[in-house]
PDB file of C-alpha atoms and ligand atoms in Angstrom:
ATOM      1  CA  MET A   1     122.252  64.593 136.598  1.00  0.00           C
ATOM      2  CA  ARG A   2     121.232  61.993 139.548  1.00  0.00           C
ATOM      3  CA  THR A   3     117.752  62.320 140.897  1.00  0.00           C
ATOM      4  CA  ASP A   4     115.451  60.478 143.149  1.00  0.00           C
ATOM      5  CA  TYR A   5     114.105  58.534 140.290  1.00  0.00           C
ATOM      6  CA  ASP A   6     117.423  57.003 139.081  1.00  0.00           C
ATOM      7  CA  SER A   7     117.206  54.485 142.175  1.00  0.00           C
ATOM      8  CA  ILE A   8     113.754  53.961 141.682  1.00  0.00           C
ATOM      9  CA  ALA A   9     113.287  53.633 137.963  1.00  0.00           C
ATOM     10  CA  GLU A  10     112.756  50.039 137.465  1.00  0.00           C
ATOM     11  CA  ARG A  11     110.371  49.822 140.372  1.00  0.00           C
ATOM     12  CA  TYR A  12     108.354  52.921 138.847  1.00  0.00           C
ATOM     13  CA  LYS A  13     108.235  51.045 135.365  1.00  0.00           C
ATOM     14  CA  ARG A  14     106.741  48.056 137.341  1.00  0.00           C
ATOM     15  CA  ALA A  15     104.227  50.066 139.053  1.00  0.00           C
ATOM     16  CA  LYS A  16     102.912  51.268 135.919  1.00  0.00           C
ATOM     17  CA  LEU A  17     101.408  47.727 134.998  1.00  0.00           C
ATOM     18  CA  GLN A  18      99.184  47.862 137.916  1.00  0.00           C
ATOM     19  CA  PRO A  19      95.656  46.962 136.703  1.00  0.00           C
ATOM     20  CA  TRP A  20      94.145  50.322 137.905  1.00  0.00           C
ATOM     21  CA  ARG A  21      97.058  52.313 135.802  1.00  0.00           C
ATOM     22  CA  ASN A  22      95.278  51.028 132.829  1.00  0.00           C
ATOM     23  CA  CYS A  23      92.051  51.299 133.672  1.00  0.00           C
ATOM     24  CA  ILE A  24      91.522  54.472 135.456  1.00  0.00           C
ATOM     25  CA  GLU A  25      94.596  56.636 134.929  1.00  0.00           C
ATOM     26  CA  THR A  26      95.578  55.791 131.290  1.00  0.00           C
ATOM     27  CA  PHE A  27      91.766  55.812 130.332  1.00  0.00           C
ATOM     28  CA  THR A  28      91.224  59.009 131.758  1.00  0.00           C
ATOM     29  CA  LEU A  29      94.216  60.542 130.578  1.00  0.00           C
ATOM     30  CA  LEU A  30      94.161  59.563 126.933  1.00  0.00           C
ATOM     31  CA  ASP A  31      90.423  60.224 126.928  1.00  0.00           C
ATOM     32  CA  LEU A  32      91.032  63.932 128.066  1.00  0.00           C
ATOM     33  CA  ILE A  33      93.767  64.051 125.444  1.00  0.00           C
ATOM     34  CA  GLY A  34      91.604  62.842 122.427  1.00  0.00           C
ATOM     35  CA  ASN A  35      92.687  62.539 119.110  1.00  0.00           C
ATOM     36  CA  LEU A  36      96.270  63.138 118.266  1.00  0.00           C
ATOM     37  CA  SER A  37      96.432  62.278 114.784  1.00  0.00           C
ATOM     38  CA  GLY A  38      99.307  64.286 112.978  1.00  0.00           C
ATOM     39  CA  GLN A  39     100.271  66.289 115.891  1.00  0.00           C
ATOM     40  CA  ALA A  40     103.701  66.878 117.394  1.00  0.00           C
ATOM     41  CA  VAL A  41     103.801  66.151 121.113  1.00  0.00           C
ATOM     42  CA  VAL A  42     106.330  66.772 123.810  1.00  0.00           C
ATOM     43  CA  ASP A  43     105.996  64.544 127.162  1.00  0.00           C
ATOM     44  CA  VAL A  44     107.499  66.488 129.819  1.00  0.00           C
ATOM     45  CA  ALA A  45     108.668  64.414 132.958  1.00  0.00           C
ATOM     46  CA  CYS A  46     108.080  61.376 130.404  1.00  0.00           C
ATOM     47  CA  GLY A  47     109.721  59.231 133.251  1.00  0.00           C
ATOM     48  CA  GLU A  48     110.334  55.804 131.601  1.00  0.00           C
ATOM     49  CA  ALA A  49     107.852  56.322 128.614  1.00  0.00           C
ATOM     50  CA  PHE A  50     104.948  54.749 129.796  1.00  0.00           C
ATOM     51  CA  TYR A  51     102.413  57.625 128.207  1.00  0.00           C
ATOM     52  CA  THR A  52     105.147  58.549 125.906  1.00  0.00           C
ATOM     53  CA  ARG A  53     104.845  55.405 123.631  1.00  0.00           C
ATOM     54  CA  ARG A  54     101.027  55.215 124.033  1.00  0.00           C
ATOM     55  CA  LEU A  55     100.834  58.894 123.115  1.00  0.00           C
ATOM     56  CA  ARG A  56     102.629  57.870 119.565  1.00  0.00           C
ATOM     57  CA  ALA A  57     100.469  54.862 119.324  1.00  0.00           C
ATOM     58  CA  GLN A  58      97.342  57.420 119.759  1.00  0.00           C
ATOM     59  CA  GLY A  59      98.641  58.761 116.327  1.00  0.00           C
ATOM     60  CA  ALA A  60     100.807  61.103 117.169  1.00  0.00           C
ATOM     61  CA  ALA A  61     102.956  62.208 114.473  1.00  0.00           C
ATOM     62  CA  ARG A  62     106.245  63.007 116.523  1.00  0.00           C
ATOM     63  CA  VAL A  63     106.685  62.766 120.035  1.00  0.00           C
ATOM     64  CA  LEU A  64     109.573  63.935 122.092  1.00  0.00           C
ATOM     65  CA  GLY A  65     110.099  62.705 125.576  1.00  0.00           C
ATOM     66  CA  LEU A  66     112.074  64.636 128.324  1.00  0.00           C
ATOM     67  CA  ASP A  67     113.014  63.751 132.015  1.00  0.00           C
ATOM     68  CA  LEU A  68     115.259  64.855 134.493  1.00  0.00           C
ATOM     69  CA  SER A  69     116.509  61.128 135.615  1.00  0.00           C
ATOM     70  CA  GLU A  70     118.959  59.458 133.393  1.00  0.00           C
ATOM     71  CA  ARG A  71     118.023  56.458 134.503  1.00  0.00           C
ATOM     72  CA  MET A  72     114.587  56.932 133.320  1.00  0.00           C
ATOM     73  CA  VAL A  73     115.501  58.270 130.077  1.00  0.00           C
ATOM     74  CA  GLU A  74     117.735  55.001 129.706  1.00  0.00           C
ATOM     75  CA  LEU A  75     114.741  52.845 130.571  1.00  0.00           C
ATOM     76  CA  ALA A  76     112.881  54.591 127.512  1.00  0.00           C
ATOM     77  CA  ARG A  77     115.482  54.557 125.078  1.00  0.00           C
ATOM     78  CA  GLU A  78     115.781  50.530 125.903  1.00  0.00           C
ATOM     79  CA  GLN A  79     112.258  50.224 124.972  1.00  0.00           C
ATOM     80  CA  GLU A  80     112.640  52.473 122.025  1.00  0.00           C
ATOM     81  CA  ALA A  81     115.639  50.255 120.802  1.00  0.00           C
ATOM     82  CA  GLU A  82     113.601  47.093 121.312  1.00  0.00           C
ATOM     83  CA  GLN A  83     110.421  48.207 119.665  1.00  0.00           C
ATOM     84  CA  PRO A  84     111.043  51.483 117.692  1.00  0.00           C
ATOM     85  CA  LEU A  85     108.371  53.845 117.505  1.00  0.00           C
ATOM     86  CA  GLY A  86     110.498  56.729 116.187  1.00  0.00           C
ATOM     87  CA  ILE A  87     110.280  58.243 119.633  1.00  0.00           C
ATOM     88  CA  ASP A  88     113.006  60.970 120.486  1.00  0.00           C
ATOM     89  CA  TYR A  89     114.577  61.263 124.444  1.00  0.00           C
ATOM     90  CA  ARG A  90     116.093  63.831 126.303  1.00  0.00           C
ATOM     91  CA  VAL A  91     117.692  64.257 129.751  1.00  0.00           C
ATOM     92  CA  GLY A  92     116.698  68.048 130.873  1.00  0.00           C
ATOM     93  CA  ASP A  93     115.055  69.615 133.482  1.00  0.00           C
ATOM     94  CA  GLY A  94     111.347  70.833 132.608  1.00  0.00           C
ATOM     95  CA  LYS A  95     111.750  73.688 135.326  1.00  0.00           C
ATOM     96  CA  ASN A  96     114.115  75.221 132.680  1.00  0.00           C
ATOM     97  CA  LEU A  97     112.720  74.153 129.236  1.00  0.00           C
ATOM     98  CA  SER A  98     114.078  75.822 125.996  1.00  0.00           C
ATOM     99  CA  LEU A  99     112.455  73.910 123.347  1.00  0.00           C
ATOM    100  CA  PRO A 100     111.177  75.482 120.166  1.00  0.00           C
ATOM    101  CA  SER A 101     107.769  76.636 119.719  1.00  0.00           C
ATOM    102  CA  GLU A 102     106.863  73.669 117.612  1.00  0.00           C
ATOM    103  CA  PHE A 103     104.406  71.273 119.442  1.00  0.00           C
ATOM    104  CA  ASP A 104     100.853  71.156 119.246  1.00  0.00           C
ATOM    105  CA  LEU A 105     100.257  69.382 122.384  1.00  0.00           C
ATOM    106  CA  ALA A 106     102.447  69.517 125.732  1.00  0.00           C
ATOM    107  CA  VAL A 107     101.957  66.498 128.225  1.00  0.00           C
ATOM    108  CA  ALA A 108     103.029  66.524 131.831  1.00  0.00           C
ATOM    109  CA  ALA A 109     101.795  63.754 133.837  1.00  0.00           C
ATOM    110  CA  TYR A 110     102.981  64.192 137.606  1.00  0.00           C
ATOM    111  CA  PHE A 111     105.298  66.791 136.827  1.00  0.00           C
ATOM    112  CA  LEU A 112     103.809  70.284 138.203  1.00  0.00           C
ATOM    113  CA  ASN A 113     103.964  68.585 141.551  1.00  0.00           C
ATOM    114  CA  TYR A 114     107.578  69.113 141.773  1.00  0.00           C
ATOM    115  CA  ALA A 115     107.381  72.920 141.954  1.00  0.00           C
ATOM    116  CA  ALA A 116     108.621  73.779 145.253  1.00  0.00           C
ATOM    117  CA  ASP A 117     107.364  77.208 145.251  1.00  0.00           C
ATOM    118  CA  GLN A 118     105.388  79.478 143.266  1.00  0.00           C
ATOM    119  CA  HIS A 119     108.429  80.880 141.091  1.00  0.00           C
ATOM    120  CA  GLU A 120     109.203  77.293 140.081  1.00  0.00           C
ATOM    121  CA  LEU A 121     105.479  76.406 139.087  1.00  0.00           C
ATOM    122  CA  GLU A 122     105.447  79.950 136.918  1.00  0.00           C
ATOM    123  CA  ALA A 123     108.777  78.728 135.418  1.00  0.00           C
ATOM    124  CA  MET A 124     107.475  74.981 134.855  1.00  0.00           C
ATOM    125  CA  CYS A 125     104.000  76.674 132.779  1.00  0.00           C
ATOM    126  CA  ALA A 126     106.263  79.201 131.182  1.00  0.00           C
ATOM    127  CA  GLY A 127     108.594  76.721 129.787  1.00  0.00           C
ATOM    128  CA  ILE A 128     105.576  74.349 128.471  1.00  0.00           C
ATOM    129  CA  SER A 129     103.917  77.492 127.308  1.00  0.00           C
ATOM    130  CA  ALA A 130     106.854  78.596 125.318  1.00  0.00           C
ATOM    131  CA  CYS A 131     107.324  75.461 123.315  1.00  0.00           C
ATOM    132  CA  LEU A 132     103.843  75.107 122.028  1.00  0.00           C
ATOM    133  CA  ARG A 133     102.774  76.415 118.707  1.00  0.00           C
ATOM    134  CA  PRO A 134      99.989  79.144 118.456  1.00  0.00           C
ATOM    135  CA  GLY A 135      96.752  77.231 119.166  1.00  0.00           C
ATOM    136  CA  GLY A 136      98.738  74.554 120.922  1.00  0.00           C
ATOM    137  CA  ALA A 137      97.389  72.719 124.060  1.00  0.00           C
ATOM    138  CA  SER A 138      98.725  71.297 127.499  1.00  0.00           C
TER     139      SER A 138
HETATM  140  C1  SAM B 201     105.607  60.039 139.101  1.00  0.00           C
HETATM  141  S1  SAM B 201     107.022  60.011 137.871  1.00  0.00           S
HETATM  142  C2  SAM B 201     105.892  60.443 136.100  1.00  0.00           C
HETATM  143  C3  SAM B 201     106.199  59.575 134.755  1.00  0.00           C
HETATM  144  C4  SAM B 201     105.184  59.616 133.588  1.00  0.00           C
HETATM  145  N1  SAM B 201     105.086  61.178 133.570  1.00  0.00           N
HETATM  146  C5  SAM B 201     104.410  58.927 134.028  1.00  0.00           C
HETATM  147  O1  SAM B 201     103.084  59.208 134.362  1.00  0.00           O
HETATM  148  O2  SAM B 201     104.386  57.763 134.288  1.00  0.00           O
HETATM  149  C6  SAM B 201     107.567  61.565 137.813  1.00  0.00           C
HETATM  150  C7  SAM B 201     108.672  62.103 136.982  1.00  0.00           C
HETATM  151  O3  SAM B 201     109.155  63.248 136.758  1.00  0.00           O
HETATM  152  C8  SAM B 201     110.184  63.468 136.716  1.00  0.00           C
HETATM  153  N2  SAM B 201     110.963  65.007 137.123  1.00  0.00           N
HETATM  154  C9  SAM B 201     110.882  65.183 138.106  1.00  0.00           C
HETATM  155  N3  SAM B 201     111.366  66.569 138.438  1.00  0.00           N
HETATM  156  C10 SAM B 201     111.603  66.936 137.020  1.00  0.00           C
HETATM  157  C11 SAM B 201     111.894  68.049 136.274  1.00  0.00           C
HETATM  158  N4  SAM B 201     112.516  69.132 136.900  1.00  0.00           N
HETATM  159  N5  SAM B 201     112.427  68.267 134.964  1.00  0.00           N
HETATM  160  C12 SAM B 201     111.670  67.042 134.266  1.00  0.00           C
HETATM  161  N6  SAM B 201     111.248  65.633 134.953  1.00  0.00           N
HETATM  162  C13 SAM B 201     111.287  65.894 136.134  1.00  0.00           C
HETATM  163  C14 SAM B 201     111.212  62.524 137.309  1.00  0.00           C
HETATM  164  O4  SAM B 201     112.226  62.121 137.118  1.00  0.00           O
HETATM  165  C15 SAM B 201     110.068  61.020 136.905  1.00  0.00           C
HETATM  166  O5  SAM B 201     110.425  60.578 135.897  1.00  0.00           O
END
């Protein structure tokens, strides 16, 4: 499936290298997430894996990245091939998630903003909630 991100995937990847991303955005998100040791994590709207790879590096036992954009997932898989971390990537629509309830944490940075209306927002939240184990967090 083609999405708006296919044509800007490389530019987006470069944009993630801006210093403020690391000093403010990454710091804040990872601080909020806390200890990931041993956890199964799904990164919904993972993009080219900027955070997906950091989640694994922070100690997550298993990480799945999912994004609507084939090109973004391709870039994520290229990084996995160059420096394997054991992360799985899938092309998929986060508005229609159908993952098993086996994740301890769902991360969805810059995802819910793609809801066009309340119905889509509810579908996104329901899909995220359904893929979490009892006691899981998002
Ligand atoms: C601003 S980027 C954020 C990427 C990544 N989370 C990050 O913080 O670097 C937004 C991402 O959301 C993805 N996206 C938009 N709608 C989506 C959907 N319905 N399902 C899955 N991914 C979606 C886009 O393809 C894009 O990769």
